[in-house]
PDB file of C-alpha atoms in Angstrom:
ATOM      1  CA  MET T 988      -5.588  -8.767  46.853  1.00 51.00           C
ATOM      2  CA  ALA T 989      -7.868 -10.809  44.730  1.00 49.00           C
ATOM      3  CA  GLY T 990      -9.513  -7.779  43.516  1.00 49.00           C
ATOM      4  CA  GLU T 991      -6.132  -6.231  42.466  1.00 51.00           C
ATOM      5  CA  ARG T 992      -5.244  -9.394  40.741  1.00 53.00           C
ATOM      6  CA  GLY T 993      -8.548  -9.389  38.843  1.00 49.00           C
ATOM      7  CA  MET T 994      -8.079  -5.672  37.847  1.00 48.00           C
ATOM      8  CA  GLY T 995      -4.539  -6.458  36.728  1.00 49.00           C
ATOM      9  CA  THR T 996      -5.726  -9.328  34.548  1.00 51.00           C
ATOM     10  CA  LEU T 997      -8.410  -7.126  33.094  1.00 43.00           C
ATOM     11  CA  LEU T 998      -5.991  -4.305  32.283  1.00 43.00           C
ATOM     12  CA  HIS T 999      -3.569  -6.929  30.819  1.00 50.00           C
ATOM     13  CA  ALA T1000      -6.437  -8.330  28.561  1.00 48.00           C
ATOM     14  CA  ARG T1001      -7.330  -4.848  27.474  1.00 49.00           C
ATOM     15  CA  GLY T1002      -3.786  -3.899  26.778  1.00 51.00           C
ATOM     16  CA  GLY T1003      -3.370  -7.049  24.700  1.00 50.00           C
ATOM     17  CA  ARG T1004      -6.465  -6.212  22.553  1.00 50.00           C
ATOM     18  CA  VAL T1005      -5.145  -2.628  22.028  1.00 45.00           C
ATOM     19  CA  TRP T1006      -1.758  -4.013  20.926  1.00 46.00           C
ATOM     20  CA  LEU T1007      -3.426  -6.373  18.436  1.00 45.00           C
ATOM     21  CA  ALA T1008      -5.719  -3.665  17.153  1.00 43.00           C
ATOM     22  CA  LEU T1009      -2.710  -1.348  16.499  1.00 46.00           C
ATOM     23  CA  HIS T1010      -0.470  -4.004  15.065  1.00 51.00           C
ATOM     24  CA  ARG T1011      -2.963  -5.995  12.918  1.00 53.00           C
ATOM     25  CA  PRO T1012      -2.791  -3.637   9.900  1.00 48.00           C
ATOM     26  CA  PHE T1013       1.002  -3.899   9.913  1.00 50.00           C
ATOM     27  CA  ALA T1014       0.893  -7.648  10.206  1.00 54.00           C
ATOM     28  CA  ALA T1015      -1.641  -7.880   7.352  1.00 54.00           C
ATOM     29  CA  ALA T1016       0.609  -5.664   5.271  1.00 54.00           C
ATOM     30  CA  GLY T1017       3.634  -7.825   6.010  1.00 61.00           C
ATOM     31  CA  THR T1018       1.749 -10.997   5.065  1.00 69.00           C
ATOM     32  CA  ALA T1019       0.576  -9.401   1.860  1.00 69.00           C
ATOM     33  CA  LEU T1020       4.091  -8.360   0.860  1.00 76.00           C
ATOM     34  CA  LEU T1021       5.570 -11.792   1.694  1.00 82.00           C
ATOM     35  CA  ALA T1022       4.674 -13.540  -1.523  1.00 81.00           C
ATOM     36  CA  PRO T1023       5.888 -10.762  -3.889  1.00 81.00           C
ATOM     37  CA  ALA T1024       9.151 -10.508  -1.960  1.00 84.00           C
ATOM     38  CA  LEU T1025       9.766 -14.171  -2.080  1.00 88.00           C
ATOM     39  CA  LEU T1026       9.027 -14.230  -5.876  1.00 87.00           C
ATOM     40  CA  LEU T1027      11.437 -11.259  -6.404  1.00 83.00           C
ATOM     41  CA  ALA T1028      14.124 -12.934  -4.326  1.00 88.00           C
ATOM     42  CA  LEU T1029      13.886 -16.108  -6.364  1.00 90.00           C
ATOM     43  CA  TRP T1030      13.910 -14.218  -9.595  1.00 87.00           C
ATOM     44  CA  GLU T1031      16.989 -12.279  -8.458  1.00 86.00           C
ATOM     45  CA  LEU T1032      18.762 -15.518  -7.530  1.00 89.00           C
ATOM     46  CA  ALA T1033      17.817 -17.305 -10.695  1.00 88.00           C
ATOM     47  CA  ALA T1034      18.995 -14.390 -12.911  1.00 86.00           C
ATOM     48  CA  ARG T1035      22.255 -14.070 -11.121  1.00 87.00           C
ATOM     49  CA  ARG T1036      22.964 -17.815 -11.238  1.00 87.00           C
ATOM     50  CA  GLY T1037      22.256 -17.989 -14.973  1.00 86.00           C
ATOM     51  CA  TRP T1038      19.089 -20.033 -14.525  1.00 89.00           C
ATOM     52  CA  LEU T1039      17.212 -17.489 -16.357  1.00 86.00           C
ATOM     53  CA  ASP T1040      18.374 -15.649 -19.509  1.00 87.00           C
ATOM     54  CA  PRO T1041      19.212 -12.163 -18.233  1.00 84.00           C
ATOM     55  CA  LEU T1042      18.371 -10.650 -21.562  1.00 86.00           C
ATOM     56  CA  PHE T1043      14.750 -11.480 -21.193  1.00 89.00           C
ATOM     57  CA  PHE T1044      14.625 -11.814 -17.393  1.00 91.00           C
ATOM     58  CA  PRO T1045      16.971  -9.171 -15.870  1.00 92.00           C
ATOM     59  CA  PRO T1046      17.442  -9.178 -12.124  1.00 92.00           C
ATOM     60  CA  PRO T1047      14.774  -7.214 -10.281  1.00 92.00           C
ATOM     61  CA  SER T1048      17.628  -5.076  -8.818  1.00 92.00           C
ATOM     62  CA  ALA T1049      18.537  -3.967 -12.393  1.00 93.00           C
ATOM     63  CA  VAL T1050      14.817  -3.167 -13.144  1.00 92.00           C
ATOM     64  CA  ALA T1051      14.570  -1.233  -9.893  1.00 94.00           C
ATOM     65  CA  ARG T1052      17.667   0.833 -10.888  1.00 95.00           C
ATOM     66  CA  THR T1053      16.092   1.645 -14.285  1.00 94.00           C
ATOM     67  CA  TRP T1054      12.746   2.494 -12.668  1.00 94.00           C
ATOM     68  CA  TRP T1055      14.524   4.885 -10.252  1.00 95.00           C
ATOM     69  CA  ARG T1056      16.440   6.549 -13.037  1.00 94.00           C
ATOM     70  CA  LEU T1057      13.284   7.049 -15.050  1.00 92.00           C
ATOM     71  CA  ALA T1058      11.551   8.449 -11.841  1.00 92.00           C
ATOM     72  CA  ARG T1059      14.421  10.802 -11.131  1.00 93.00           C
ATOM     73  CA  GLU T1060      14.414  12.093 -14.683  1.00 92.00           C
ATOM     74  CA  GLY T1061      10.677  12.874 -14.348  1.00 89.00           C
ATOM     75  CA  VAL T1062       9.537  11.032 -17.483  1.00 90.00           C
ATOM     76  CA  LEU T1063       7.884   8.225 -15.532  1.00 90.00           C
ATOM     77  CA  LEU T1064       5.815  10.672 -13.473  1.00 92.00           C
ATOM     78  CA  HIS T1065       4.840  12.357 -16.628  1.00 93.00           C
ATOM     79  CA  ASP T1066       3.834   9.134 -18.281  1.00 93.00           C
ATOM     80  CA  VAL T1067       1.728   8.136 -15.154  1.00 94.00           C
ATOM     81  CA  ARG T1068       0.054  11.526 -15.134  1.00 95.00           C
ATOM     82  CA  VAL T1069      -0.862  11.374 -18.765  1.00 94.00           C
ATOM     83  CA  SER T1070      -2.300   7.754 -18.465  1.00 94.00           C
ATOM     84  CA  LEU T1071      -4.122   8.496 -15.265  1.00 94.00           C
ATOM     85  CA  ALA T1072      -5.738  11.673 -16.709  1.00 95.00           C
ATOM     86  CA  ARG T1073      -6.971   9.733 -19.740  1.00 93.00           C
ATOM     87  CA  LEU T1074      -8.174   6.783 -17.525  1.00 95.00           C
ATOM     88  CA  LEU T1075     -10.095   8.941 -15.026  1.00 95.00           C
ATOM     89  CA  ALA T1076     -11.675  11.145 -17.736  1.00 96.00           C
ATOM     90  CA  GLY T1077     -12.759   8.108 -19.733  1.00 95.00           C
ATOM     91  CA  PHE T1078     -13.992   6.405 -16.675  1.00 95.00           C
ATOM     92  CA  ALA T1079     -16.118   9.331 -15.729  1.00 95.00           C
ATOM     93  CA  LEU T1080     -17.601   9.716 -19.267  1.00 95.00           C
ATOM     94  CA  GLY T1081     -18.584   5.992 -19.260  1.00 95.00           C
ATOM     95  CA  ALA T1082     -19.542   5.417 -15.656  1.00 95.00           C
ATOM     96  CA  ALA T1083     -21.918   8.423 -15.093  1.00 95.00           C
ATOM     97  CA  PRO T1084     -24.418   7.536 -17.877  1.00 96.00           C
ATOM     98  CA  ALA T1085     -23.995   3.853 -17.121  1.00 96.00           C
ATOM     99  CA  VAL T1086     -25.026   4.159 -13.479  1.00 94.00           C
ATOM    100  CA  ALA T1087     -27.951   6.486 -14.316  1.00 92.00           C
ATOM    101  CA  LEU T1088     -29.253   4.101 -17.103  1.00 94.00           C
ATOM    102  CA  GLY T1089     -28.663   1.092 -14.794  1.00 93.00           C
ATOM    103  CA  MET T1090     -30.756   2.592 -12.069  1.00 89.00           C
ATOM    104  CA  ALA T1091     -33.499   3.337 -14.639  1.00 89.00           C
ATOM    105  CA  MET T1092     -33.463  -0.199 -15.949  1.00 91.00           C
ATOM    106  CA  GLY T1093     -33.565  -1.629 -12.488  1.00 88.00           C
ATOM    107  CA  LEU T1094     -36.515   0.542 -11.434  1.00 83.00           C
ATOM    108  CA  TRP T1095     -38.744   0.513 -14.499  1.00 85.00           C
ATOM    109  CA  ARG T1096     -39.603  -2.678 -16.310  1.00 89.00           C
ATOM    110  CA  PRO T1097     -40.395  -0.996 -19.757  1.00 92.00           C
ATOM    111  CA  VAL T1098     -36.914   0.496 -19.806  1.00 91.00           C
ATOM    112  CA  ARG T1099     -35.281  -2.804 -18.922  1.00 92.00           C
ATOM    113  CA  VAL T1100     -37.234  -4.804 -21.431  1.00 93.00           C
ATOM    114  CA  ALA T1101     -36.409  -2.281 -24.239  1.00 94.00           C
ATOM    115  CA  LEU T1102     -32.725  -1.971 -23.564  1.00 93.00           C
ATOM    116  CA  LEU T1103     -31.534  -5.223 -21.982  1.00 92.00           C
ATOM    117  CA  PRO T1104     -31.276  -7.245 -25.282  1.00 93.00           C
ATOM    118  CA  LEU T1105     -29.086  -4.476 -26.896  1.00 93.00           C
ATOM    119  CA  VAL T1106     -26.880  -4.263 -23.795  1.00 92.00           C
ATOM    120  CA  THR T1107     -26.517  -8.025 -23.632  1.00 91.00           C
ATOM    121  CA  ALA T1108     -25.599  -8.074 -27.360  1.00 91.00           C
ATOM    122  CA  LEU T1109     -23.030  -5.340 -27.195  1.00 90.00           C
ATOM    123  CA  TYR T1110     -21.318  -6.339 -23.914  1.00 89.00           C
ATOM    124  CA  PRO T1111     -19.458  -9.396 -25.134  1.00 88.00           C
ATOM    125  CA  ILE T1112     -17.769  -7.532 -27.988  1.00 87.00           C
ATOM    126  CA  PRO T1113     -13.952  -7.644 -27.358  1.00 86.00           C
ATOM    127  CA  ARG T1114     -12.764  -4.115 -26.663  1.00 81.00           C
ATOM    128  CA  ILE T1115      -9.705  -4.525 -28.869  1.00 81.00           C
ATOM    129  CA  ALA T1116     -12.035  -5.356 -31.809  1.00 85.00           C
ATOM    130  CA  VAL T1117     -13.509  -1.815 -31.622  1.00 86.00           C
ATOM    131  CA  LEU T1118     -10.128  -0.099 -31.795  1.00 82.00           C
ATOM    132  CA  PRO T1119      -9.831  -0.125 -35.572  1.00 85.00           C
ATOM    133  CA  LEU T1120     -13.305   1.419 -35.910  1.00 88.00           C
ATOM    134  CA  VAL T1121     -12.389   4.078 -33.226  1.00 86.00           C
ATOM    135  CA  LEU T1122      -9.299   4.956 -35.054  1.00 83.00           C
ATOM    136  CA  VAL T1123     -11.203   5.431 -38.257  1.00 87.00           C
ATOM    137  CA  LEU T1124     -13.795   7.587 -36.576  1.00 87.00           C
ATOM    138  CA  PHE T1125     -11.655   9.629 -34.185  1.00 84.00           C
ATOM    139  CA  GLY T1126      -8.056   9.181 -35.367  1.00 79.00           C
ATOM    140  CA  ILE T1127      -5.191   8.743 -32.912  1.00 76.00           C
ATOM    141  CA  GLY T1128      -6.121  11.688 -30.833  1.00 80.00           C
ATOM    142  CA  GLU T1129      -7.350  11.989 -27.283  1.00 84.00           C
ATOM    143  CA  ARG T1130     -10.978  11.569 -28.205  1.00 89.00           C
ATOM    144  CA  GLY T1131     -10.410   8.040 -29.462  1.00 87.00           C
ATOM    145  CA  LYS T1132      -8.622   6.982 -26.320  1.00 88.00           C
ATOM    146  CA  LEU T1133     -11.402   8.511 -24.082  1.00 92.00           C
ATOM    147  CA  PHE T1134     -14.054   6.692 -26.127  1.00 92.00           C
ATOM    148  CA  MET T1135     -12.225   3.319 -25.740  1.00 90.00           C
ATOM    149  CA  ILE T1136     -12.197   3.737 -22.025  1.00 92.00           C
ATOM    150  CA  ALA T1137     -15.761   4.984 -21.771  1.00 94.00           C
ATOM    151  CA  PHE T1138     -16.974   2.139 -23.912  1.00 92.00           C
ATOM    152  CA  SER T1139     -15.051  -0.370 -21.910  1.00 91.00           C
ATOM    153  CA  VAL T1140     -16.417   0.643 -18.536  1.00 94.00           C
ATOM    154  CA  PHE T1141     -19.923   1.534 -19.654  1.00 95.00           C
ATOM    155  CA  PHE T1142     -21.475  -1.885 -19.893  1.00 93.00           C
ATOM    156  CA  LEU T1143     -19.721  -3.315 -16.808  1.00 93.00           C
ATOM    157  CA  MET T1144     -21.003  -0.323 -14.646  1.00 94.00           C
ATOM    158  CA  LEU T1145     -24.367  -0.537 -16.228  1.00 95.00           C
ATOM    159  CA  LEU T1146     -24.820  -4.317 -15.499  1.00 94.00           C
ATOM    160  CA  GLU T1147     -23.455  -4.017 -11.951  1.00 94.00           C
ATOM    161  CA  THR T1148     -25.762  -1.204 -11.111  1.00 93.00           C
ATOM    162  CA  LEU T1149     -28.775  -2.979 -12.630  1.00 93.00           C
ATOM    163  CA  ALA T1150     -27.999  -6.129 -10.586  1.00 92.00           C
ATOM    164  CA  GLY T1151     -27.672  -3.946  -7.399  1.00 91.00           C
ATOM    165  CA  VAL T1152     -31.087  -2.324  -7.910  1.00 89.00           C
ATOM    166  CA  ARG T1153     -32.688  -5.688  -8.764  1.00 88.00           C
ATOM    167  CA  ARG T1154     -31.305  -7.152  -5.420  1.00 88.00           C
ATOM    168  CA  ILE T1155     -33.176  -4.455  -3.413  1.00 82.00           C
ATOM    169  CA  GLU T1156     -36.025  -6.013  -1.398  1.00 82.00           C
ATOM    170  CA  PRO T1157     -39.183  -5.193  -3.270  1.00 79.00           C
ATOM    171  CA  VAL T1158     -40.864  -4.248  -0.124  1.00 80.00           C
ATOM    172  CA  TYR T1159     -38.868  -1.063   0.251  1.00 78.00           C
ATOM    173  CA  LEU T1160     -39.880   0.079  -3.240  1.00 75.00           C
ATOM    174  CA  ASP T1161     -43.479  -0.912  -2.532  1.00 76.00           C
ATOM    175  CA  VAL T1162     -43.494   1.247   0.686  1.00 80.00           C
ATOM    176  CA  ALA T1163     -42.072   4.199  -1.362  1.00 78.00           C
ATOM    177  CA  ARG T1164     -44.771   3.752  -3.951  1.00 78.00           C
ATOM    178  CA  SER T1165     -47.518   3.405  -1.353  1.00 81.00           C
ATOM    179  CA  LEU T1166     -46.328   6.675   0.218  1.00 78.00           C
ATOM    180  CA  ARG T1167     -46.817   8.202  -3.297  1.00 78.00           C
ATOM    181  CA  ALA T1168     -43.098   8.990  -3.517  1.00 75.00           C
ATOM    182  CA  SER T1169     -42.139  10.513  -6.778  1.00 76.00           C
ATOM    183  CA  ARG T1170     -39.795   8.687  -9.229  1.00 74.00           C
ATOM    184  CA  TRP T1171     -37.008  10.944  -8.289  1.00 78.00           C
ATOM    185  CA  LYS T1172     -37.634  10.266  -4.578  1.00 79.00           C
ATOM    186  CA  GLN T1173     -37.666   6.440  -5.173  1.00 75.00           C
ATOM    187  CA  TYR T1174     -34.393   6.892  -7.058  1.00 76.00           C
ATOM    188  CA  ARG T1175     -32.634   8.911  -4.475  1.00 77.00           C
ATOM    189  CA  SER T1176     -33.933   7.379  -1.221  1.00 79.00           C
ATOM    190  CA  VAL T1177     -34.312   3.782  -2.047  1.00 79.00           C
ATOM    191  CA  ALA T1178     -32.661   2.695  -5.184  1.00 78.00           C
ATOM    192  CA  TRP T1179     -29.296   4.556  -4.932  1.00 82.00           C
ATOM    193  CA  PRO T1180     -28.497   3.487  -1.412  1.00 82.00           C
ATOM    194  CA  GLY T1181     -29.565  -0.039  -2.154  1.00 83.00           C
ATOM    195  CA  ALA T1182     -27.472  -0.147  -5.258  1.00 85.00           C
ATOM    196  CA  LEU T1183     -24.462   1.643  -3.856  1.00 88.00           C
ATOM    197  CA  PRO T1184     -22.508  -1.517  -2.849  1.00 89.00           C
ATOM    198  CA  ALA T1185     -22.841  -2.959  -6.365  1.00 90.00           C
ATOM    199  CA  VAL T1186     -21.861   0.436  -7.863  1.00 91.00           C
ATOM    200  CA  CYS T1187     -18.660   0.379  -5.773  1.00 90.00           C
ATOM    201  CA  THR T1188     -17.918  -3.259  -6.889  1.00 90.00           C
ATOM    202  CA  GLY T1189     -18.475  -2.229 -10.432  1.00 92.00           C
ATOM    203  CA  ALA T1190     -16.137   0.784 -10.106  1.00 93.00           C
ATOM    204  CA  ARG T1191     -13.440  -1.498  -8.726  1.00 92.00           C
ATOM    205  CA  LEU T1192     -13.710  -3.875 -11.604  1.00 92.00           C
ATOM    206  CA  ALA T1193     -14.200  -1.128 -14.194  1.00 93.00           C
ATOM    207  CA  LEU T1194     -11.107   0.856 -13.041  1.00 93.00           C
ATOM    208  CA  GLY T1195      -8.936  -2.167 -13.437  1.00 92.00           C
ATOM    209  CA  PHE T1196     -10.472  -2.916 -16.874  1.00 91.00           C
ATOM    210  CA  ALA T1197      -9.962   0.707 -17.840  1.00 93.00           C
ATOM    211  CA  LEU T1198      -6.214   0.534 -16.888  1.00 93.00           C
ATOM    212  CA  ILE T1199      -5.775  -2.544 -19.219  1.00 91.00           C
ATOM    213  CA  VAL T1200      -7.559  -0.758 -21.990  1.00 90.00           C
ATOM    214  CA  ILE T1201      -5.617   2.467 -21.857  1.00 91.00           C
ATOM    215  CA  VAL T1202      -2.286   0.793 -21.618  1.00 91.00           C
ATOM    216  CA  GLY T1203      -3.186  -1.430 -24.614  1.00 88.00           C
ATOM    217  CA  THR T1204      -4.482   1.649 -26.554  1.00 87.00           C
ATOM    218  CA  GLU T1205      -1.354   3.586 -25.841  1.00 88.00           C
ATOM    219  CA  PHE T1206       0.627   0.741 -27.451  1.00 85.00           C
ATOM    220  CA  LEU T1207      -0.661   1.548 -30.805  1.00 79.00           C
ATOM    221  CA  ALA T1208      -2.266   5.061 -30.743  1.00 73.00           C
ATOM    222  CA  ALA T1209      -0.170   7.259 -28.441  1.00 72.00           C
ATOM    223  CA  SER T1210       3.180   9.004 -28.256  1.00 80.00           C
ATOM    224  CA  ASN T1211       3.110   9.391 -24.442  1.00 86.00           C
ATOM    225  CA  GLY T1212       1.765   7.482 -21.481  1.00 90.00           C
ATOM    226  CA  VAL T1213       2.868   4.384 -19.732  1.00 92.00           C
ATOM    227  CA  GLY T1214       1.683   2.091 -22.541  1.00 92.00           C
ATOM    228  CA  ALA T1215       3.562   4.125 -25.188  1.00 92.00           C
ATOM    229  CA  ARG T1216       6.789   3.804 -23.048  1.00 93.00           C
ATOM    230  CA  ILE T1217       6.346   0.069 -22.773  1.00 94.00           C
ATOM    231  CA  TRP T1218       5.841  -0.231 -26.546  1.00 93.00           C
ATOM    232  CA  ARG T1219       8.935   1.872 -27.345  1.00 93.00           C
ATOM    233  CA  ALA T1220      11.015  -0.217 -24.990  1.00 93.00           C
ATOM    234  CA  TYR T1221       9.797  -3.375 -26.736  1.00 93.00           C
ATOM    235  CA  GLN T1222      10.684  -2.036 -30.198  1.00 92.00           C
ATOM    236  CA  VAL T1223      14.295  -1.394 -29.246  1.00 92.00           C
ATOM    237  CA  LEU T1224      14.524  -4.480 -26.969  1.00 91.00           C
ATOM    238  CA  ASP T1225      15.093  -2.332 -23.737  1.00 92.00           C
ATOM    239  CA  ILE T1226      13.864  -5.083 -21.611  1.00 93.00           C
ATOM    240  CA  GLU T1227      14.649  -3.257 -18.191  1.00 94.00           C
ATOM    241  CA  THR T1228      12.543  -0.312 -19.244  1.00 94.00           C
ATOM    242  CA  LEU T1229       9.750  -2.659 -20.412  1.00 95.00           C
ATOM    243  CA  TYR T1230       9.763  -4.415 -16.929  1.00 95.00           C
ATOM    244  CA  ALA T1231       9.781  -0.920 -15.227  1.00 95.00           C
ATOM    245  CA  GLY T1232       6.798   0.145 -17.227  1.00 94.00           C
ATOM    246  CA  LEU T1233       4.934  -3.182 -16.249  1.00 95.00           C
ATOM    247  CA  ALA T1234       5.834  -2.537 -12.605  1.00 94.00           C
ATOM    248  CA  THR T1235       4.465   0.992 -12.945  1.00 94.00           C
ATOM    249  CA  THR T1236       1.192  -0.259 -14.385  1.00 94.00           C
ATOM    250  CA  ALA T1237       0.968  -2.747 -11.427  1.00 93.00           C
ATOM    251  CA  LEU T1238       1.478   0.129  -9.002  1.00 92.00           C
ATOM    252  CA  MET T1239      -1.170   2.251 -10.713  1.00 93.00           C
ATOM    253  CA  GLY T1240      -3.629  -0.572 -10.434  1.00 92.00           C
ATOM    254  CA  TRP T1241      -2.840  -1.039  -6.691  1.00 90.00           C
ATOM    255  CA  GLY T1242      -3.341   2.699  -6.189  1.00 91.00           C
ATOM    256  CA  LEU T1243      -6.669   2.667  -7.910  1.00 91.00           C
ATOM    257  CA  THR T1244      -7.803  -0.316  -5.769  1.00 90.00           C
ATOM    258  CA  LEU T1245      -6.805   1.692  -2.611  1.00 89.00           C
ATOM    259  CA  LEU T1246      -8.742   4.715  -3.923  1.00 89.00           C
ATOM    260  CA  VAL T1247     -11.890   2.636  -4.417  1.00 88.00           C
ATOM    261  CA  SER T1248     -11.452   1.025  -1.035  1.00 87.00           C
ATOM    262  CA  ALA T1249     -11.149   4.529   0.626  1.00 87.00           C
ATOM    263  CA  VAL T1250     -14.315   5.738  -1.063  1.00 86.00           C
ATOM    264  CA  GLU T1251     -16.124   2.487   0.023  1.00 84.00           C
ATOM    265  CA  ARG T1252     -15.171   3.120   3.661  1.00 85.00           C
ATOM    266  CA  VAL T1253     -16.726   6.626   3.442  1.00 83.00           C
ATOM    267  CA  ALA T1254     -19.841   5.650   1.324  1.00 79.00           C
ATOM    268  CA  LEU T1255     -20.478   2.222   2.988  1.00 77.00           C
ATOM    269  CA  PRO T1256     -19.512   2.637   6.679  1.00 74.00           C
ATOM    270  CA  TRP T1257     -21.864  -0.103   7.728  1.00 69.00           C
ATOM    271  CA  GLN T1258     -19.873  -2.640   5.696  1.00 68.00           C
ATOM    272  CA  HIS T1259     -16.526  -1.679   7.201  1.00 60.00           C
ATOM    273  CA  GLY T1260     -17.524  -1.577  10.853  1.00 57.00           C
ATOM    274  CA  GLY T1261     -17.984   2.293  10.802  1.00 52.00           C
TER     275      GLY T1261
END
């Protein structure tokens, strides 16, 4: 009898752990959505009660209707597709050489000593300050937009990669050198795995920054894309469409964060319990 009670207690405890494991992601999602839902509810109430000027703060329900109309018409999806294509292409153009150069600067002191002052000087330049020069050099075509994104993510990715390589325990590199590993072998077998967490962190930050840059660039130098739609809505005081564009930008940023998190779970399983 005591054994049966003990077995029943064990099964109950295991069942409880399984239930918690299955429901924890949903509970976390519910908690994460609580604050935005509360904010939107208060905004809706304030707009309907007249506490906020509905011209500048339309009810979220009205913004949602406008967003759904634009989505049904297909124009919103087209804008998102255009902006994301620019963002991802520019990110690839800037991130690939940045990671390679950051690894080289981290591994070899002469490269670091030669280039770090230049990188340190160029990194703080406000990206918006470069836009007039980019427009002069490339015009308002796609090349200028891609350059703006690539320039914006390059230094962030380079510095994160450099920091990741510099955080590697020197003993690992010493062992590789003592085994007469080639520079490529050191790069591939020691530096890259050691720097990968920092590269993923840099990608997360750089993609968010790239989204800001592409939307801002589309304000002034594009006829399509999410930024261009927001700017046109501002020009004609179509506030509901303006808010719909801002909401779309937020959703794009959230989606990019989820994308990087998914890549991290595959590339860094040891950091996610894999």
